[in-house]
Short mmCIF file of C-alpha atoms (C1' of nucleotides) in Angstrom, two decimals:
data_model
loop_
_atom_site.label_atom_id
_atom_site.label_comp_id
_atom_site.label_asym_id
_atom_site.label_seq_id
_atom_site.Cartn_x
_atom_site.Cartn_y
_atom_site.Cartn_z
CA MET A 1 0.00 0.00 0.00
CA GLN A 2 1.34 3.39 -0.95
CA PRO A 3 0.56 6.54 1.03
CA ASN A 4 -2.23 8.72 -0.28
CA ALA A 5 -3.12 11.90 1.55
CA TYR A 6 -6.61 11.92 0.04
CA THR A 7 -7.50 8.76 1.91
CA GLY A 8 -8.87 9.61 5.31
CA ALA A 9 -7.23 6.78 7.18
CA CYS A 10 -3.74 7.40 5.78
CA PRO A 11 -1.21 8.49 8.42
CA THR A 12 0.04 11.01 5.89
CA ARG A 13 -2.90 13.14 6.98
CA VAL A 14 -1.48 13.57 10.45
CA VAL A 15 1.91 14.57 9.11
CA LEU A 16 0.41 16.95 6.60
CA ASP A 17 -1.63 18.55 9.34
CA ARG A 18 1.52 19.13 11.34
CA ILE A 19 3.71 20.58 8.62
CA ALA A 20 0.98 22.57 6.89
CA ASP A 21 1.01 24.91 9.87
CA LYS A 22 1.82 28.60 9.96
CA TRP A 23 4.08 28.40 13.00
CA ALA A 24 5.87 25.24 11.90
CA VAL A 25 6.68 26.86 8.57
CA LEU A 26 8.20 29.90 10.27
CA ILE A 27 10.14 27.85 12.83
CA LEU A 28 11.59 25.51 10.22
CA GLY A 29 12.52 28.51 8.08
CA LEU A 30 14.59 29.97 10.92
CA LEU A 31 16.24 26.71 11.92
CA ALA A 32 17.30 26.15 8.32
CA GLU A 33 19.88 28.89 8.88
CA GLY A 34 21.29 27.22 11.97
CA PRO A 35 20.45 26.04 15.51
CA MET A 36 18.55 28.44 17.76
CA ARG A 37 17.49 28.69 21.36
CA PHE A 38 13.95 28.86 22.70
CA ASN A 39 13.74 32.54 23.50
CA SER A 40 15.64 33.48 20.40
CA LEU A 41 12.99 31.76 18.32
CA ARG A 42 10.28 33.42 20.32
CA ARG A 43 11.70 36.87 19.78
CA SER A 44 12.27 36.23 16.08
CA ILE A 45 8.66 35.26 15.37
CA GLU A 46 6.37 38.08 16.43
CA ARG A 47 3.02 37.23 18.04
CA LEU A 48 4.08 33.64 18.72
CA SER A 49 3.23 32.75 22.31
CA GLN A 50 5.47 30.65 24.53
CA LYS A 51 2.82 27.98 24.87
CA VAL A 52 2.34 27.45 21.16
CA LEU A 53 6.08 27.60 20.51
CA ALA A 54 6.71 24.89 23.11
CA GLN A 55 3.88 22.74 21.73
CA THR A 56 5.03 23.09 18.13
CA LEU A 57 8.67 22.38 18.98
CA ARG A 58 7.78 19.24 20.88
CA ARG A 59 5.64 17.90 18.05
CA LEU A 60 8.36 18.60 15.50
CA GLU A 61 10.84 16.86 17.79
CA ARG A 62 8.56 13.86 18.12
CA ASP A 63 8.26 13.66 14.34
CA GLY A 64 12.05 13.50 14.04
CA LEU A 65 12.34 16.88 12.34
CA LEU A 66 14.44 18.60 14.97
CA THR A 67 16.51 17.83 18.06
CA ARG A 68 16.28 19.42 21.49
CA THR A 69 19.52 19.71 23.44
CA ALA A 70 19.68 21.11 26.96
CA PHE A 71 23.00 22.40 28.33
CA PRO A 72 23.40 22.52 32.12
CA THR A 73 24.48 26.13 32.14
CA VAL A 74 22.91 28.69 34.36
CA PRO A 75 20.30 29.52 33.47
CA VAL A 76 19.71 26.38 31.48
CA THR A 77 20.33 26.67 27.75
CA VAL A 78 18.20 24.73 25.28
CA GLU A 79 19.15 24.52 21.66
CA TYR A 80 16.94 23.39 18.79
CA ALA A 81 18.47 22.16 15.54
CA LEU A 82 17.15 20.52 12.38
CA THR A 83 17.76 16.84 11.76
CA PRO A 84 18.71 15.72 8.24
CA LEU A 85 15.06 14.79 7.75
CA GLY A 86 13.97 18.21 8.97
CA ARG A 87 16.38 19.86 6.60
CA THR A 88 14.71 18.24 3.60
CA LEU A 89 11.35 19.50 4.82
CA ALA A 90 12.61 22.99 5.59
CA GLU A 91 13.46 23.56 1.95
CA THR A 92 9.95 22.58 0.95
CA VAL A 93 8.07 24.68 3.47
CA ASP A 94 10.29 27.69 2.99
CA ALA A 95 8.98 27.81 -0.57
CA LEU A 96 5.55 28.40 0.95
CA ARG A 97 6.73 31.43 2.91
CA LEU A 98 8.57 32.79 -0.10
CA TRP A 99 5.47 32.37 -2.25
CA ALA A 100 3.42 34.33 0.28
CA GLU A 101 5.97 37.13 0.44
CA ALA A 102 6.27 37.25 -3.36
CA HIS A 103 2.55 37.28 -4.18
CA ILE A 104 1.07 39.23 -1.30
CA THR A 105 0.31 42.21 -3.52
CA GLU A 106 -1.68 40.14 -6.00
CA VAL A 107 -3.60 38.44 -3.21
CA GLN A 108 -4.50 41.73 -1.57
CA ALA A 109 -5.68 43.10 -4.91
CA ALA A 110 -7.90 40.05 -5.37
CA GLN A 111 -9.32 40.50 -1.88
CA ARG A 112 -10.22 44.12 -2.55
CA ALA A 113 -11.88 43.15 -5.83
CA TYR A 114 -13.84 40.37 -4.12
CA ASP A 115 -14.99 42.53 -1.23
CA GLY A 116 -15.98 45.31 -3.62
CA ARG A 117 -18.54 43.06 -5.26
CA GLY A 118 -20.84 43.61 -2.31
CA LEU A 119 -20.91 39.99 -1.33
CA VAL A 120 -20.71 38.60 2.13
CA MET A 121 -17.07 38.23 3.01
CA PRO A 122 -15.93 35.02 4.69
CA ASP A 123 -14.14 36.88 7.45
CA ALA A 124 -12.05 39.93 8.18
CA MET B 1 8.93 48.10 2.71
CA GLN B 2 9.32 44.50 1.70
CA PRO B 3 7.11 41.72 3.05
CA ASN B 4 8.47 39.70 5.94
CA ALA B 5 6.41 36.88 7.38
CA TYR B 6 8.28 37.04 10.67
CA THR B 7 6.89 40.49 11.35
CA GLY B 8 3.58 40.19 13.15
CA ALA B 9 1.87 43.07 11.35
CA CYS B 10 2.81 41.90 7.86
CA PRO B 11 -0.21 40.86 5.76
CA THR B 12 1.90 37.95 4.57
CA ARG B 13 0.92 36.28 7.84
CA VAL B 14 -2.71 36.11 6.84
CA VAL B 15 -1.86 34.59 3.48
CA LEU B 16 0.53 32.10 5.00
CA ASP B 17 -2.12 31.09 7.48
CA ARG B 18 -4.52 30.41 4.64
CA ILE B 19 -2.22 28.42 2.38
CA ALA B 20 -0.44 26.54 5.16
CA ASP B 21 -3.65 24.60 5.70
CA LYS B 22 -4.22 20.87 5.35
CA TRP B 23 -7.46 21.19 3.40
CA ALA B 24 -6.23 23.99 1.14
CA VAL B 25 -3.22 21.89 0.20
CA LEU B 26 -5.39 18.93 -0.76
CA ILE B 27 -7.92 21.06 -2.67
CA LEU B 28 -5.25 22.89 -4.65
CA GLY B 29 -3.58 19.59 -5.42
CA LEU B 30 -6.78 18.26 -7.00
CA LEU B 31 -7.60 21.42 -8.91
CA ALA B 32 -4.11 21.41 -10.39
CA GLU B 33 -5.27 18.52 -12.56
CA GLY B 34 -8.29 20.39 -13.85
CA PRO B 35 -11.57 22.08 -12.79
CA MET B 36 -13.83 20.20 -10.40
CA ARG B 37 -17.29 20.51 -8.95
CA PHE B 38 -18.23 20.87 -5.30
CA ASN B 39 -19.41 17.36 -4.57
CA SER B 40 -16.66 15.87 -6.66
CA LEU B 41 -14.10 17.58 -4.46
CA ARG B 42 -15.96 16.48 -1.37
CA ARG B 43 -15.97 12.85 -2.42
CA SER B 44 -12.31 12.96 -3.45
CA ILE B 45 -11.08 14.22 -0.08
CA GLU B 46 -12.17 11.81 2.62
CA ARG B 47 -13.29 13.21 5.98
CA LEU B 48 -13.70 16.70 4.57
CA SER B 49 -17.05 18.10 5.68
CA GLN B 50 -19.27 20.21 3.45
CA LYS B 51 -18.97 23.17 5.77
CA VAL B 52 -15.20 23.24 5.81
CA LEU B 53 -15.02 22.67 2.07
CA ALA B 54 -17.36 25.60 1.41
CA GLN B 55 -15.38 27.84 3.80
CA THR B 56 -12.03 26.93 2.32
CA LEU B 57 -13.21 27.35 -1.25
CA ARG B 58 -14.64 30.80 -0.57
CA ARG B 59 -11.45 32.00 1.10
CA LEU B 60 -9.34 30.70 -1.76
CA GLU B 61 -11.70 32.42 -4.18
CA ARG B 62 -11.43 35.68 -2.25
CA ASP B 63 -7.64 35.45 -2.37
CA GLY B 64 -7.77 35.17 -6.16
CA LEU B 65 -6.49 31.60 -6.21
CA LEU B 66 -9.52 29.99 -7.81
CA THR B 67 -12.73 30.91 -9.61
CA ARG B 68 -16.25 29.78 -8.85
CA THR B 69 -18.58 29.39 -11.81
CA ALA B 70 -22.23 28.44 -11.45
CA PHE B 71 -24.10 26.98 -14.42
CA PRO B 72 -27.90 27.28 -14.42
CA THR B 73 -28.42 23.60 -15.08
CA VAL B 74 -30.74 21.48 -13.04
CA PRO B 75 -29.66 20.87 -10.45
CA VAL B 76 -27.27 23.80 -10.42
CA THR B 77 -23.70 22.97 -11.37
CA VAL B 78 -20.82 24.82 -9.73
CA GLU B 79 -17.31 24.48 -11.06
CA TYR B 80 -14.11 25.46 -9.31
CA ALA B 81 -10.94 26.11 -11.29
CA LEU B 82 -7.49 27.49 -10.51
CA THR B 83 -6.55 30.99 -11.63
CA PRO B 84 -3.05 31.55 -13.06
CA LEU B 85 -2.04 32.80 -9.61
CA GLY B 86 -3.50 29.71 -7.99
CA ARG B 87 -1.62 27.53 -10.42
CA THR B 88 1.73 28.94 -9.27
CA LEU B 89 0.75 28.19 -5.68
CA ALA B 90 -0.53 24.71 -6.43
CA GLU B 91 2.90 23.60 -7.54
CA THR B 92 4.39 24.83 -4.30
CA VAL B 93 1.87 23.28 -1.94
CA ASP B 94 1.78 20.01 -3.80
CA ALA B 95 5.43 19.61 -2.84
CA LEU B 96 4.25 19.56 0.78
CA ARG B 97 1.86 16.70 0.16
CA LEU B 98 4.47 14.78 -1.79
CA TRP B 99 6.99 15.29 1.03
CA ALA B 100 4.50 13.89 3.52
CA GLU B 101 3.76 10.86 1.36
CA ALA B 102 7.47 10.26 0.71
CA HIS B 103 8.69 10.52 4.31
CA ILE B 104 5.79 9.12 6.28
CA THR B 105 7.76 6.00 7.18
CA GLU B 106 10.66 7.96 8.66
CA VAL B 107 8.29 10.19 10.61
CA GLN B 108 6.43 7.23 12.07
CA ALA B 109 9.72 5.60 13.07
CA ALA B 110 10.76 8.80 14.84
CA GLN B 111 7.42 8.94 16.66
CA ARG B 112 7.80 5.37 17.92
CA ALA B 113 11.33 6.12 19.10
CA TYR B 114 10.18 9.28 20.88
CA ASP B 115 7.22 7.62 22.57
CA GLY B 116 9.39 4.70 23.63
CA ARG B 117 11.56 6.98 25.72
CA GLY B 118 8.86 7.01 28.37
CA LEU B 119 8.27 10.73 28.11
CA VAL B 120 4.96 12.48 28.09
CA MET B 121 3.73 12.56 24.54
CA PRO B 122 2.35 15.82 23.16
CA ASP B 123 -0.79 14.17 21.89
CA ALA B 124 -2.05 11.03 20.25
"C1'" DG C 1 -48.43 11.00 -5.08
"C1'" DA C 2 -45.15 10.07 -1.73
"C1'" DT C 3 -40.45 9.02 -1.13
"C1'" DA C 4 -35.81 9.18 -2.10
"C1'" DG C 5 -31.98 11.28 -4.42
"C1'" DC C 6 -29.25 14.80 -6.68
"C1'" DT C 7 -27.31 19.62 -6.69
"C1'" DG C 8 -24.53 23.13 -3.36
"C1'" DG C 9 -24.63 24.88 0.27
"C1'" DT C 10 -26.13 27.04 5.53
"C1'" DT C 11 -27.08 26.62 10.44
"C1'" DC C 12 -26.70 24.68 15.01
"C1'" DC C 13 -24.16 22.92 18.63
"C1'" DC C 14 -20.40 21.34 21.08
"C1'" DA C 15 -15.47 20.02 21.64
"C1'" DT C 16 -11.20 21.48 20.77
"C1'" DC C 17 -7.75 24.83 20.03
"C1'" DG C 18 -5.16 29.22 20.26
"C1'" DG C 19 -3.53 33.10 22.61
"C1'" DA C 20 -2.74 36.34 26.74
"C1'" DA C 21 -1.28 36.50 31.08
"C1'" DA C 22 0.26 34.63 35.36
"C1'" DC C 23 3.22 31.63 37.62
"C1'" DC C 24 7.34 28.56 38.37
"C1'" DA C 25 12.53 27.34 40.07
"C1'" DA C 26 17.06 28.65 39.95
"C1'" DT C 27 20.69 31.95 39.58
"C1'" DC C 28 23.02 36.31 38.66
"C1'" DA C 29 23.55 41.49 38.68
"C1'" DC C 30 22.74 45.57 41.18
"C1'" DG D 1 15.95 42.27 48.20
"C1'" DT D 2 14.55 43.56 43.65
"C1'" DG D 3 14.70 42.75 38.95
"C1'" DA D 4 16.09 40.15 34.99
"C1'" DT D 5 17.49 35.99 32.73
"C1'" DT D 6 16.66 30.93 31.29
"C1'" DG D 7 12.64 27.52 29.42
"C1'" DG D 8 8.89 26.31 30.17
"C1'" DT D 9 3.60 24.99 32.48
"C1'" DT D 10 -0.96 26.34 34.01
"C1'" DT D 11 -5.18 28.81 33.84
"C1'" DC D 12 -8.77 30.99 31.62
"C1'" DC D 13 -11.59 32.63 27.93
"C1'" DG D 14 -12.88 33.57 23.23
"C1'" DA D 15 -12.33 31.92 18.54
"C1'" DT D 16 -12.31 28.08 15.60
"C1'" DG D 17 -13.34 23.32 13.70
"C1'" DG D 18 -16.04 19.49 12.71
"C1'" DG D 19 -20.37 16.49 12.66
"C1'" DA D 20 -24.98 16.33 11.85
"C1'" DA D 21 -29.17 18.23 10.59
"C1'" DC D 22 -31.58 21.14 7.59
"C1'" DC D 23 -32.73 23.82 3.26
"C1'" DA D 24 -34.74 24.67 -1.74
"C1'" DG D 25 -35.57 23.02 -6.19
"C1'" DC D 26 -36.00 19.55 -9.29
"C1'" DT D 27 -35.98 14.38 -10.96
"C1'" DA D 28 -36.49 9.65 -10.88
"C1'" DT D 29 -38.53 5.80 -8.86
"C1'" DC D 30 -42.03 2.99 -6.68
#
DNA sequence: GATAGCTGGTTCCCATCGGAAACCAATCAC
DNA sequence: GTGATTGGTTTCCGATGGGAACCAGCTATC
């Protein structure tokens, strides 16, 4: 049996749900440039709360995409780094972020055109 | 000013949040092969509810990624098709799905290893 | 002629999730 | 002793997500 994300029971769904995530994309994009520490990540990604950062990091660690290393310094230092597997994914998801940054103008123009048609808008 | 997804106020965030979405990835992947109708999409993507499909489609339409065309047949026929902009995105997000399908085995192995360490697991 | 089925949705309700803020231990600088 | 650092966890509440039911309008079947 080969994986097929369109099949509901396929475990690929779970993985896709994890990596098709705004915060995971941004975290992997940063770690692609080198290892980083918890608070450094938090300060680099605006509006990302500690709770969600911790959750996302632990899930990515569980999926074998990054490693968590704690150094017994004082205060404790924790470093997050991509695994080889994570590095292959980082290239893929970074393309998503780059697409968004490259086409934001076109998307915003489309939104204005859509909203101007006097229809009910999905959300703000 | 150039777009930067790491800045909280950047509109890129909103776009990234929309395209870094499990259902959007699967929908765009199907539409890349040609236009499809509402119920055809619904049947092709298992466990996707009507409500979420309708929501996702309308947001993608608002963002200028796909077009919605209703034909006055009986019963009414509604066709969804990618725009040129949506086509550029579809290639990018399809890479995500393909990554998930290609590396699912490694991810599952990592999960078993992580869970076997006797730690608290993030979730099931 | 009543029932079931198709089309493409919308609405209701509840569980889950996300985010803000508070709290934590331990240690250092002032 | 007061404040700041480290890397989190806990609490609380509002937003979000998904399942199921419902809708109109027409057709095909029994």
